[in-house]
mmCIF file of C-alpha atoms in Angstrom:
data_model
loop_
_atom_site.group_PDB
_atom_site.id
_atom_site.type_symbol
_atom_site.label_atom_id
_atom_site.label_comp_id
_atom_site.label_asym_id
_atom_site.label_seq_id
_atom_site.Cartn_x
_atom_site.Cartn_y
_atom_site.Cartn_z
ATOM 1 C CA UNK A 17 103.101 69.268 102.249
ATOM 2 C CA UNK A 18 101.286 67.705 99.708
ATOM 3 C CA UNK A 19 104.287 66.202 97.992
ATOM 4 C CA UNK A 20 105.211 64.619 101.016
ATOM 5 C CA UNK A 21 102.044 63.418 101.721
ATOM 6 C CA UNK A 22 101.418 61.652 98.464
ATOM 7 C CA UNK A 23 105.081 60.260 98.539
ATOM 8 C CA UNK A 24 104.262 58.540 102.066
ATOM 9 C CA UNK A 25 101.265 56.954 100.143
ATOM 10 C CA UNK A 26 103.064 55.639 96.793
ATOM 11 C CA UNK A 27 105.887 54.267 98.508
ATOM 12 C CA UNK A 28 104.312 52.696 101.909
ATOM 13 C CA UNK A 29 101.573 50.458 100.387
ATOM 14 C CA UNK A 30 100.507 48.878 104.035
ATOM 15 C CA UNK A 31 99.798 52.707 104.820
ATOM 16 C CA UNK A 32 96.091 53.008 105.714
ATOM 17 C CA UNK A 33 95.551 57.118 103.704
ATOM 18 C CA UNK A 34 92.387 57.201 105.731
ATOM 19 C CA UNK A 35 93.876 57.277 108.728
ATOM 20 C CA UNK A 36 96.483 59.482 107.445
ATOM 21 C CA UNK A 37 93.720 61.639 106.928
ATOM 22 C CA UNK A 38 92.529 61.504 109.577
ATOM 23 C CA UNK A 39 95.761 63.125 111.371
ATOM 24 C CA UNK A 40 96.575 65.792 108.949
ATOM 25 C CA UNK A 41 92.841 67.349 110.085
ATOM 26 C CA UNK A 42 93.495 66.537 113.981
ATOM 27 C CA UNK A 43 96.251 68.949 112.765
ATOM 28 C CA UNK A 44 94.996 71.105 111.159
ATOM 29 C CA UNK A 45 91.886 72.046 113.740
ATOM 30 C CA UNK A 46 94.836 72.304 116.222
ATOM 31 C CA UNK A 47 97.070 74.891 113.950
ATOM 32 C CA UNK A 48 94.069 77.573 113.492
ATOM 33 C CA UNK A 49 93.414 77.306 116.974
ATOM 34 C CA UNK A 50 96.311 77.746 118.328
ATOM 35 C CA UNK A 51 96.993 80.970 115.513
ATOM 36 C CA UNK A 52 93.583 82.307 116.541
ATOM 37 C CA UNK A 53 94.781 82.284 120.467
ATOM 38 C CA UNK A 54 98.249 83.914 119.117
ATOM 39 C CA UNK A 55 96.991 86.778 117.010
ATOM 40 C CA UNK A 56 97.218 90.252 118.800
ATOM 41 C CA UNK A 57 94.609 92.537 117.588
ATOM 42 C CA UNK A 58 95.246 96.063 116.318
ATOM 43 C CA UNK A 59 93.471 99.558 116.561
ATOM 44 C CA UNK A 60 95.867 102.511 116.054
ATOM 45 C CA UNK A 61 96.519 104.164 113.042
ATOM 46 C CA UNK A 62 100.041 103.347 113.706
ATOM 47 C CA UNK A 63 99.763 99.613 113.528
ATOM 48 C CA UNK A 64 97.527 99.917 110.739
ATOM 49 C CA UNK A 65 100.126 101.994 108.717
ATOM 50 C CA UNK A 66 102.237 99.056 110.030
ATOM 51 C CA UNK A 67 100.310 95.921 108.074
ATOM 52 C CA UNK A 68 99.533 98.395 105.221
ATOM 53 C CA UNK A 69 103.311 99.072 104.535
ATOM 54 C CA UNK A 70 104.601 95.505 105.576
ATOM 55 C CA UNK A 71 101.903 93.760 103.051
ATOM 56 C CA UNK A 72 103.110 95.773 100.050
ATOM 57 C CA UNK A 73 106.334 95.498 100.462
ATOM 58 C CA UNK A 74 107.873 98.288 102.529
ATOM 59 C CA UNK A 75 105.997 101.383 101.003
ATOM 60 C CA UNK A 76 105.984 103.655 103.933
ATOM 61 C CA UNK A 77 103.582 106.492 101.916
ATOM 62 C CA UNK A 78 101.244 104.273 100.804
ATOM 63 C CA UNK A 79 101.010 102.275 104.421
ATOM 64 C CA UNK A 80 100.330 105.820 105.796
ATOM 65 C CA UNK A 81 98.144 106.900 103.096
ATOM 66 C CA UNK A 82 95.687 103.910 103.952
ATOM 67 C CA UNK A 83 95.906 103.756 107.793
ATOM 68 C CA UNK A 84 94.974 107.761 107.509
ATOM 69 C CA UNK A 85 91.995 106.556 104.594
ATOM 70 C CA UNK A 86 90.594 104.399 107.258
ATOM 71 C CA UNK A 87 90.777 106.560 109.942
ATOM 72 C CA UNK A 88 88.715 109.627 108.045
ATOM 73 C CA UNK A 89 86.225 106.404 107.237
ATOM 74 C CA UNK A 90 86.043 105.299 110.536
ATOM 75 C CA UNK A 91 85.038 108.879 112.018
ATOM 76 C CA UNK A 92 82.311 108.771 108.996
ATOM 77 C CA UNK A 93 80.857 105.347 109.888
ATOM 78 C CA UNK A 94 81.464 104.573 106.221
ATOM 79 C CA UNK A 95 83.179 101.548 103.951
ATOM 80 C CA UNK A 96 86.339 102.028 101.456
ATOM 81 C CA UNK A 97 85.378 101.690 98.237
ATOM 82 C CA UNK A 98 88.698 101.442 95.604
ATOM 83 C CA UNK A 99 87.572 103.836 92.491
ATOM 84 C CA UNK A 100 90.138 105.338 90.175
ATOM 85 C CA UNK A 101 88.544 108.365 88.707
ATOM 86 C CA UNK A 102 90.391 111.196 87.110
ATOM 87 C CA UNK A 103 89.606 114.975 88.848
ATOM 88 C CA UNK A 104 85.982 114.194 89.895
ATOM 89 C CA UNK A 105 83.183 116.241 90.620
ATOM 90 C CA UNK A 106 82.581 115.226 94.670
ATOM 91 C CA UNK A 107 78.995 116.268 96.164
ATOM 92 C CA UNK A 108 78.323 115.994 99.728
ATOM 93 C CA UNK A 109 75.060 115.817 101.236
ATOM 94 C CA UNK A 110 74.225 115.487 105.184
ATOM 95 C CA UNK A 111 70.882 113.734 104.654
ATOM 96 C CA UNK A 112 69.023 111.131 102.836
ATOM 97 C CA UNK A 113 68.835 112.336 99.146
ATOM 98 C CA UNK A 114 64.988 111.445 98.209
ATOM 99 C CA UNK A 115 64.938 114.257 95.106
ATOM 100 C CA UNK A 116 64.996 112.810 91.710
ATOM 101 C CA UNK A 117 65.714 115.827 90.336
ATOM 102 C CA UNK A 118 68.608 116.575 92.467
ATOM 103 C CA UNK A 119 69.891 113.228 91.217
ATOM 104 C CA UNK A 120 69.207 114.209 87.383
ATOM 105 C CA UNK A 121 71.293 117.642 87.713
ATOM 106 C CA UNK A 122 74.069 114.943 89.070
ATOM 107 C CA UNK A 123 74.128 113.020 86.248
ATOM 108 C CA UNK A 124 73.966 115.437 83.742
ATOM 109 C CA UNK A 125 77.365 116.811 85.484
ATOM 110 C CA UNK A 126 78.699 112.747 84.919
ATOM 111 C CA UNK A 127 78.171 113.191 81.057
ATOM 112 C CA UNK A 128 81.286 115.489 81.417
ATOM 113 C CA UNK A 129 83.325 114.355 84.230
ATOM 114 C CA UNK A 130 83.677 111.540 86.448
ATOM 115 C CA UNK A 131 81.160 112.082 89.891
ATOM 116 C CA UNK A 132 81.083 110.875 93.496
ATOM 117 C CA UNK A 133 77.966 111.300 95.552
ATOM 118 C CA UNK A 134 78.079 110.963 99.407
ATOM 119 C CA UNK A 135 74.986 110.961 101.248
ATOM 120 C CA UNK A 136 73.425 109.909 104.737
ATOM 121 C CA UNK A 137 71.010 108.040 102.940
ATOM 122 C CA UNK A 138 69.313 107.009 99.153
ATOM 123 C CA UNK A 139 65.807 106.644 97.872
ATOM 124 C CA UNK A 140 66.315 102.990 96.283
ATOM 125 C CA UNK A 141 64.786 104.140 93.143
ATOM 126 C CA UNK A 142 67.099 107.464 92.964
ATOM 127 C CA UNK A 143 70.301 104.315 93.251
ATOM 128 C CA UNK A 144 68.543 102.426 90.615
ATOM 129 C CA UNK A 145 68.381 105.607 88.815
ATOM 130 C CA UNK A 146 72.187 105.826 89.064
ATOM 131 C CA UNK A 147 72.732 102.407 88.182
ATOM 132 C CA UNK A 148 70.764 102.556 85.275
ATOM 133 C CA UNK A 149 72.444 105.528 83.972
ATOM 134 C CA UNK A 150 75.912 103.899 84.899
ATOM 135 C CA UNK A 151 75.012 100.916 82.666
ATOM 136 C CA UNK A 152 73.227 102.127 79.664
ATOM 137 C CA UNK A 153 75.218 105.662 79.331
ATOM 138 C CA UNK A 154 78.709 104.396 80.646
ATOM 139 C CA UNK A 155 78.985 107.581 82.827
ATOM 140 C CA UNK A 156 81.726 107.505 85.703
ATOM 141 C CA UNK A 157 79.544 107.857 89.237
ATOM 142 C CA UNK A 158 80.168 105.991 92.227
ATOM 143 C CA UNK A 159 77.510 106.581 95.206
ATOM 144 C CA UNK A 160 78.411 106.230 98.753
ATOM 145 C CA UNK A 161 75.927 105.877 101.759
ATOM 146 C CA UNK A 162 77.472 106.957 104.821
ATOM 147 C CA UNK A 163 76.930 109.072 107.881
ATOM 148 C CA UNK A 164 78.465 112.676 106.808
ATOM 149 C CA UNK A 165 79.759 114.767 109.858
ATOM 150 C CA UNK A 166 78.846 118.290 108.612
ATOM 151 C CA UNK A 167 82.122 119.758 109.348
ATOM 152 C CA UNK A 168 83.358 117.065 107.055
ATOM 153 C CA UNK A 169 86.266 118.244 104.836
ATOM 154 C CA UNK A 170 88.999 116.108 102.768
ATOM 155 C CA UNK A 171 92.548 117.437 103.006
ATOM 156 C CA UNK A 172 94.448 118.288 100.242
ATOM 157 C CA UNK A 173 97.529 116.486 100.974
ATOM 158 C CA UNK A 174 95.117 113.212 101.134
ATOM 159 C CA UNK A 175 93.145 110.407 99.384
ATOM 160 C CA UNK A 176 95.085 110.770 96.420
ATOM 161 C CA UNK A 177 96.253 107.809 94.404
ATOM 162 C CA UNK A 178 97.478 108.489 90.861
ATOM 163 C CA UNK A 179 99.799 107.534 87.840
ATOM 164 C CA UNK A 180 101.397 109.278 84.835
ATOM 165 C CA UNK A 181 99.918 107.010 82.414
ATOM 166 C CA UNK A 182 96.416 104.367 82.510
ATOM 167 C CA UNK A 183 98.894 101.232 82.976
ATOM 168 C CA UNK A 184 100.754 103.025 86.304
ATOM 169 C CA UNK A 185 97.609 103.869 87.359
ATOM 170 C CA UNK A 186 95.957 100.287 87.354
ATOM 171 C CA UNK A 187 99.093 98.891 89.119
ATOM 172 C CA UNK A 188 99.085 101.413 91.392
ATOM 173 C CA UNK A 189 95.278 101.125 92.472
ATOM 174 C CA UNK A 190 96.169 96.943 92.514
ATOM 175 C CA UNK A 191 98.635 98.225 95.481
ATOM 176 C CA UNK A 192 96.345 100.226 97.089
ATOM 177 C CA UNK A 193 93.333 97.613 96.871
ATOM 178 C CA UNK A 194 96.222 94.778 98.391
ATOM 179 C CA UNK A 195 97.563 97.017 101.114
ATOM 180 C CA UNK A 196 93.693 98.149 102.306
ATOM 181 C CA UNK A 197 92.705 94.362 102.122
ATOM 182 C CA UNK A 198 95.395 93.167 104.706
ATOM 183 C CA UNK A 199 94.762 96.478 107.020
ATOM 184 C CA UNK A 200 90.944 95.547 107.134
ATOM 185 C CA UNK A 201 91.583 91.641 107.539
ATOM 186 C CA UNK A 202 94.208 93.160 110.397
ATOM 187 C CA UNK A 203 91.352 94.936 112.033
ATOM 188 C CA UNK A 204 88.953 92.411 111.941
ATOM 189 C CA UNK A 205 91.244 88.997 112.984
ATOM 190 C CA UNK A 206 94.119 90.558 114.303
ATOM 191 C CA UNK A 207 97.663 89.860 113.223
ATOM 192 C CA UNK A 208 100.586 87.166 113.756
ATOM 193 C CA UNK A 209 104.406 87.326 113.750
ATOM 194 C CA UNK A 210 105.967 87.054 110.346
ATOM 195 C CA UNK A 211 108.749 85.377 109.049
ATOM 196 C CA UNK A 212 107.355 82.103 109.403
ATOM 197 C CA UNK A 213 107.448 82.825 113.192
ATOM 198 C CA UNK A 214 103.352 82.093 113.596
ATOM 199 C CA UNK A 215 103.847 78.465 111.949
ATOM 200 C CA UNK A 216 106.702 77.358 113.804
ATOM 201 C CA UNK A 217 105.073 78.262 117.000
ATOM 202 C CA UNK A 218 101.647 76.683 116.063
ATOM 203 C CA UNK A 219 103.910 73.439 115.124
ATOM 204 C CA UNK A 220 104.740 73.184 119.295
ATOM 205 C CA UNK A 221 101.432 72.503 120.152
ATOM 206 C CA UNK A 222 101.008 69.174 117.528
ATOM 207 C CA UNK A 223 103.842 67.361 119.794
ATOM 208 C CA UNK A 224 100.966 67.117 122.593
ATOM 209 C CA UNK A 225 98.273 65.812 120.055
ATOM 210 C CA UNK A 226 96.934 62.095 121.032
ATOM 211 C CA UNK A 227 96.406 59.880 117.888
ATOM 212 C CA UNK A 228 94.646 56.545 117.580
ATOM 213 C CA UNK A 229 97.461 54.826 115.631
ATOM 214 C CA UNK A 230 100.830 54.976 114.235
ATOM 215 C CA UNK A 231 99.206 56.258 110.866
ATOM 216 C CA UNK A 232 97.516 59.285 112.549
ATOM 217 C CA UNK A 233 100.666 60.358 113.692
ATOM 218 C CA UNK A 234 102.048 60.258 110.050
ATOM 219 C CA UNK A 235 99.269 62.556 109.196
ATOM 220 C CA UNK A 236 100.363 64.791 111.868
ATOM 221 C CA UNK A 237 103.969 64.811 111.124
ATOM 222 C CA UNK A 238 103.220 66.033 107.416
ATOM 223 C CA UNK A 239 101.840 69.084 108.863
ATOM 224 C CA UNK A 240 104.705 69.780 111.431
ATOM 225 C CA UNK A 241 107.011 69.565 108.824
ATOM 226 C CA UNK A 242 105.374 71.868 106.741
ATOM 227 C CA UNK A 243 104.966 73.971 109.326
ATOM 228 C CA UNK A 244 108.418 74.635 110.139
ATOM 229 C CA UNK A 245 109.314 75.358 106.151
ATOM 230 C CA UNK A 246 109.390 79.014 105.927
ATOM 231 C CA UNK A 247 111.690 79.327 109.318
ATOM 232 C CA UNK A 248 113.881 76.427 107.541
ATOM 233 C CA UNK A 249 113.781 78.297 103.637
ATOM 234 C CA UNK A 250 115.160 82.130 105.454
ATOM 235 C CA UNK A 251 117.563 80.647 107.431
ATOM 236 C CA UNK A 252 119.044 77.864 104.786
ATOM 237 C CA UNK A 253 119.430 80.549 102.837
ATOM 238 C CA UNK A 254 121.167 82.870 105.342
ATOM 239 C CA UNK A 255 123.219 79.945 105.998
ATOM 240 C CA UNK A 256 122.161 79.271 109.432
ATOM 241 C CA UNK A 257 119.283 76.651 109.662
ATOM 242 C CA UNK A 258 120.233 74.440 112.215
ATOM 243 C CA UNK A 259 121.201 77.001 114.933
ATOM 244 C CA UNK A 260 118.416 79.516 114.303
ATOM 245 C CA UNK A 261 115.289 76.637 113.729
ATOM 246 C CA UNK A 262 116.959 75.177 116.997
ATOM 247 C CA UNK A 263 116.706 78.152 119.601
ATOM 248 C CA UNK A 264 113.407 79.426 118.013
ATOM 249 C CA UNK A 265 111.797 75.967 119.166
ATOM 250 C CA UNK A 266 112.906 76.347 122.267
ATOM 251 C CA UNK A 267 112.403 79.236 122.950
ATOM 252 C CA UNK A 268 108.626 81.001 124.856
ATOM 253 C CA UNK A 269 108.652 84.483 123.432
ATOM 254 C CA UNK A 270 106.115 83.624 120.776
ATOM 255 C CA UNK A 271 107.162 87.212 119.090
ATOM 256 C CA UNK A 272 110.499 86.176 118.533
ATOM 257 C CA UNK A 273 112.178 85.536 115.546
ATOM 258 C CA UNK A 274 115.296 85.680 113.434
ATOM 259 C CA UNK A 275 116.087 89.076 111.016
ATOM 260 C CA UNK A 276 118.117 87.326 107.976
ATOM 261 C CA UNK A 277 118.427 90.641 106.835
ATOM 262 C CA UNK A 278 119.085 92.901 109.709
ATOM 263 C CA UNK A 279 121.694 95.168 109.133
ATOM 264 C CA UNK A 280 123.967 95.819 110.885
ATOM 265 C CA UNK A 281 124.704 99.820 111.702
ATOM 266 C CA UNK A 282 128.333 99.024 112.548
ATOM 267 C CA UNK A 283 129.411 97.775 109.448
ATOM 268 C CA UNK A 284 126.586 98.464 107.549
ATOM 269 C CA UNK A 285 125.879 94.742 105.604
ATOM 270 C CA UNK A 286 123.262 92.671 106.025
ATOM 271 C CA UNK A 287 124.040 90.054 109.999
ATOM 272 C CA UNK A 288 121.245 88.283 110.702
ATOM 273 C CA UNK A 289 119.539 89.155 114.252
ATOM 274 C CA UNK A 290 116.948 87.459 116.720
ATOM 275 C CA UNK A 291 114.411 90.973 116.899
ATOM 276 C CA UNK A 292 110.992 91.032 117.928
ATOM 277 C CA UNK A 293 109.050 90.455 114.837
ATOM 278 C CA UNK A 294 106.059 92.697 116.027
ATOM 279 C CA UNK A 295 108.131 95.894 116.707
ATOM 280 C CA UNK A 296 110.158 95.276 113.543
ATOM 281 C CA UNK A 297 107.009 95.019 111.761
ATOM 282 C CA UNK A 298 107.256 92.020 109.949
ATOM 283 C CA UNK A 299 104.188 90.543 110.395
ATOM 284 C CA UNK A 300 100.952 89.407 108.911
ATOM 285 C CA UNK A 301 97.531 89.598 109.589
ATOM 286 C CA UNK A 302 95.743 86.628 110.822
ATOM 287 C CA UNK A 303 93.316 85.997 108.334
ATOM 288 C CA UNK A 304 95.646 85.462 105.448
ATOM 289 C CA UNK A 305 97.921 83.312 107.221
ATOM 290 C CA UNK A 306 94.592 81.206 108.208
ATOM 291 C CA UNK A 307 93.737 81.402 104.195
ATOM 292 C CA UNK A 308 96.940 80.438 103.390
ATOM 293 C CA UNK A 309 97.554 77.414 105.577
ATOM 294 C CA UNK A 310 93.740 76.308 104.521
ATOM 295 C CA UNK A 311 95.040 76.893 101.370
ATOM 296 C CA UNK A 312 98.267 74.492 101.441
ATOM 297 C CA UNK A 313 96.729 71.989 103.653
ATOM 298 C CA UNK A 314 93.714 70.696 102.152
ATOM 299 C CA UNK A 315 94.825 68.938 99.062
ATOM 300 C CA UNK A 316 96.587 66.612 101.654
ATOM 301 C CA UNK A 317 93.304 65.700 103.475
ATOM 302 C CA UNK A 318 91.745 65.438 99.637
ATOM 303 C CA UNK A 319 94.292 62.898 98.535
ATOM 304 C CA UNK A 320 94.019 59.349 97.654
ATOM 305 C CA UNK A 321 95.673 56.646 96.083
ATOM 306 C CA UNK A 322 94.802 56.947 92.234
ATOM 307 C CA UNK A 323 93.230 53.823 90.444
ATOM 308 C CA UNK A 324 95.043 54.181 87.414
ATOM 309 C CA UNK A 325 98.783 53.872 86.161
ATOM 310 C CA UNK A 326 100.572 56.280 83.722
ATOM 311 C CA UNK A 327 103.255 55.067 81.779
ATOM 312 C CA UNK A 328 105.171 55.608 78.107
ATOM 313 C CA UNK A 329 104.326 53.977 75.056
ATOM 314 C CA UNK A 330 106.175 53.431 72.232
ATOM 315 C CA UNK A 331 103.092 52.878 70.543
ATOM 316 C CA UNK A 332 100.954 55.509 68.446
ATOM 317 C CA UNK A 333 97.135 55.378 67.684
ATOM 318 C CA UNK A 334 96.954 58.248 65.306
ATOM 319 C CA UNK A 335 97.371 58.715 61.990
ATOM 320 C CA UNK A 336 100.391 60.543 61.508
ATOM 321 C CA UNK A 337 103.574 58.912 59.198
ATOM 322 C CA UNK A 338 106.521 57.186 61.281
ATOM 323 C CA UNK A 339 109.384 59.235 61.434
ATOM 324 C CA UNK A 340 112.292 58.809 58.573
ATOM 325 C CA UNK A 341 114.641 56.574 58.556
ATOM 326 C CA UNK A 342 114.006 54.822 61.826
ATOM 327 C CA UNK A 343 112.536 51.340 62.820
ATOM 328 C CA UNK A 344 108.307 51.004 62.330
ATOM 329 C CA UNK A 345 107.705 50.779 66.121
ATOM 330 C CA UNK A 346 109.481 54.517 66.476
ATOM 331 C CA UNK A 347 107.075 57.101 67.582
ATOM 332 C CA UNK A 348 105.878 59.098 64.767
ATOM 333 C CA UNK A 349 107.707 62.622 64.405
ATOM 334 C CA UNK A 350 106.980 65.343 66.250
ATOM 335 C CA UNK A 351 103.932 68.061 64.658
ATOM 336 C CA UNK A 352 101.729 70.595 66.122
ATOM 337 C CA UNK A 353 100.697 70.093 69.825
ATOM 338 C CA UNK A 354 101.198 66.602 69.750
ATOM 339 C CA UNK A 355 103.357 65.177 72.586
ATOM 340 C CA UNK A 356 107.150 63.774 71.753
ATOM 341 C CA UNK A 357 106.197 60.933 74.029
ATOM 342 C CA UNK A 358 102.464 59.898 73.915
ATOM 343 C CA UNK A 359 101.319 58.742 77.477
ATOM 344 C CA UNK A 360 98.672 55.862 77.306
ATOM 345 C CA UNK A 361 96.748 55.475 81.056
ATOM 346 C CA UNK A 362 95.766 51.588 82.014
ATOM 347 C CA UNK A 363 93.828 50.400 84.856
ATOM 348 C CA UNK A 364 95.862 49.208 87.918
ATOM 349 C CA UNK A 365 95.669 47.863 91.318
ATOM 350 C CA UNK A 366 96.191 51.261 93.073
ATOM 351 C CA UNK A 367 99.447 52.583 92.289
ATOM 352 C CA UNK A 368 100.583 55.987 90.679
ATOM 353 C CA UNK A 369 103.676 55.140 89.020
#
């Protein structure tokens, strides 16, 4: 998007890049609303497993293992907190913990192994206690405030993330942390078809967009075009783009989209399929694809034409001794991080050449 939009500039001088402006955010305002109308929002621990497994890459275990974490924190009112700890001591209590001392025997358990501490509630200086002793004595605790159901009890075929050595560990709690992230942003925003389904739909609505001038409608056109880029990338590659971007368009199931890899159970190899994104579970949660577009689009609202001109110099300022056996205007040979080809900037009458 951005390459296109700062080719339109540097090779259509009349262009006014204001108004251009302009059009890309008349577009952009549209996109997010239109996404925020099309997300579907989520609440079972089915379609949570769902996002979980789809946003790290097809792990069905871990997608479970999350949708079930947030369930048990759901019925305890509580927040997920990602801590790696190694066999920890785990103390429960079902009201506020005010005792100092109480705290103290804690800690002195943390000199030896890793702790968590759950409690309804904490005396602020008994959590600056804990802090304090976290900082200054490097002890493993982690304190929780939540509402404890006393009947509370933790399975023993759950909330267990491991590795067999510190490195599989950290990439494994990096999967964890990615795959709770996009259940939560689910929850919160909802979630969109996948596949570049959600963009190509949300690029519809821009056909209906009024525009001031011929130069707002540039602006615009940048965006649609980006927008219909992932649909174009899957099927290129599937070597069907024409027929599959075609009937998506024009088509009103906004769930809809095309399976590159769908295989089929026939001949078992891979025959791309028009599925239902939703049910097949590719799909993405709402708030990332909003991040993501933000993301993409506003370097292209940012952009203007640069004052200055870059070109190649044969010419050298420094120091260094002209290279052997060539002419005195060569460049001087090549040494340390010095460039091969110096580039010298000038002032210039709006051009980036």
């Amino acid at each position: 998007m951005c390459n296109e939009g700062r080719n339109l500039l540097l090779e259509n001088a009349e262009l006014d890049d204001t108004e251009i402006r302009k059009g890309v955010q008349m577009a952009v305002d549209s996109v997010l609303e239109n996404l925020s109308r099309s997300a579907q929002m989520i609440s079972t621990s089915e379609e949570i497993a769902q996002v979980a497994t789809t946003s790290i890459n097809g792990d069905k275990d871990i997608g479970a293992l999350v949708a079930r974490t947030i369930e048990l924190v759901r019925k305890a009112e509580g927040h997920i907190f990602i801590t790696v700890f190694s066999h920890p001591h785990i103390y429960f209590f079902t009201e506020k913990l005010s005792d100092l001392n109480d705290v103290l025997s804690l800690l002195e358990i943390a000199v030896r192994n890793p702790l968590l501490i759950i409690a309804e509630d904490f005396d602020d200086y008994l959590l600056d206690t804990i802090i304090t002793r976290k900082l200054t004595a490097g002890i493993k605790v982690c304190a929780i405030k939540t509402n404890v159901p006393p009947d509370l009890f933790i399975p023993a075929d759950c909330l267990k993330v491991g590795g067999t050595s510190r490195a599989d560990t950290s990439k494994k709690k990096s999967i964890v942390t990615h795959a709770v992230n996009a259940a939560k942003a689910a929850i919160e925003q909802g979630i969109v078809p996948g596949g570049g389904i959600a963009f190509l739909n949300a690029s519809k609505v821009l056909d209906k967009l009024q525009t001031a001038n011929s130069d707002q409608k540039i602006g615009i056109q940048i965006v649609q075009n980006a927008l219909k880029m992932p649909v174009c990338t899957i099927a290129g590659t599937a070597e069907v783009e024409g027929s599959v971007v075609g009937k998506l368009l024009g088509q009103d199931n906004p769930n809809l989209g095309y399976h590159a890899t769908k295989v089929d159970e026939k001949c078992f190899n891979a025959a791309g399929e028009f599925v239902d994104l939703i049910k097949e579970g590719i799909l993405d949660p709402l708030k990332v694809v909003r991040k993501v577009f933000i993301g993409a689009t506003w370097p292209v609202v940012a952009v203007r034409r640069s004052p200055v001109t870059f070109r190649r110099s044969r010419r050298w300022s420094g120091n260094l001794p002209a290279r052997s056996g060539g002419d005195s205007d060569d460049l001087p040979a090549r040494s340390g991080n010095f460039p091969a080809k110096p580039m010298v900037v000038q002032q210039s009458s709006g051009e980036v050449r």
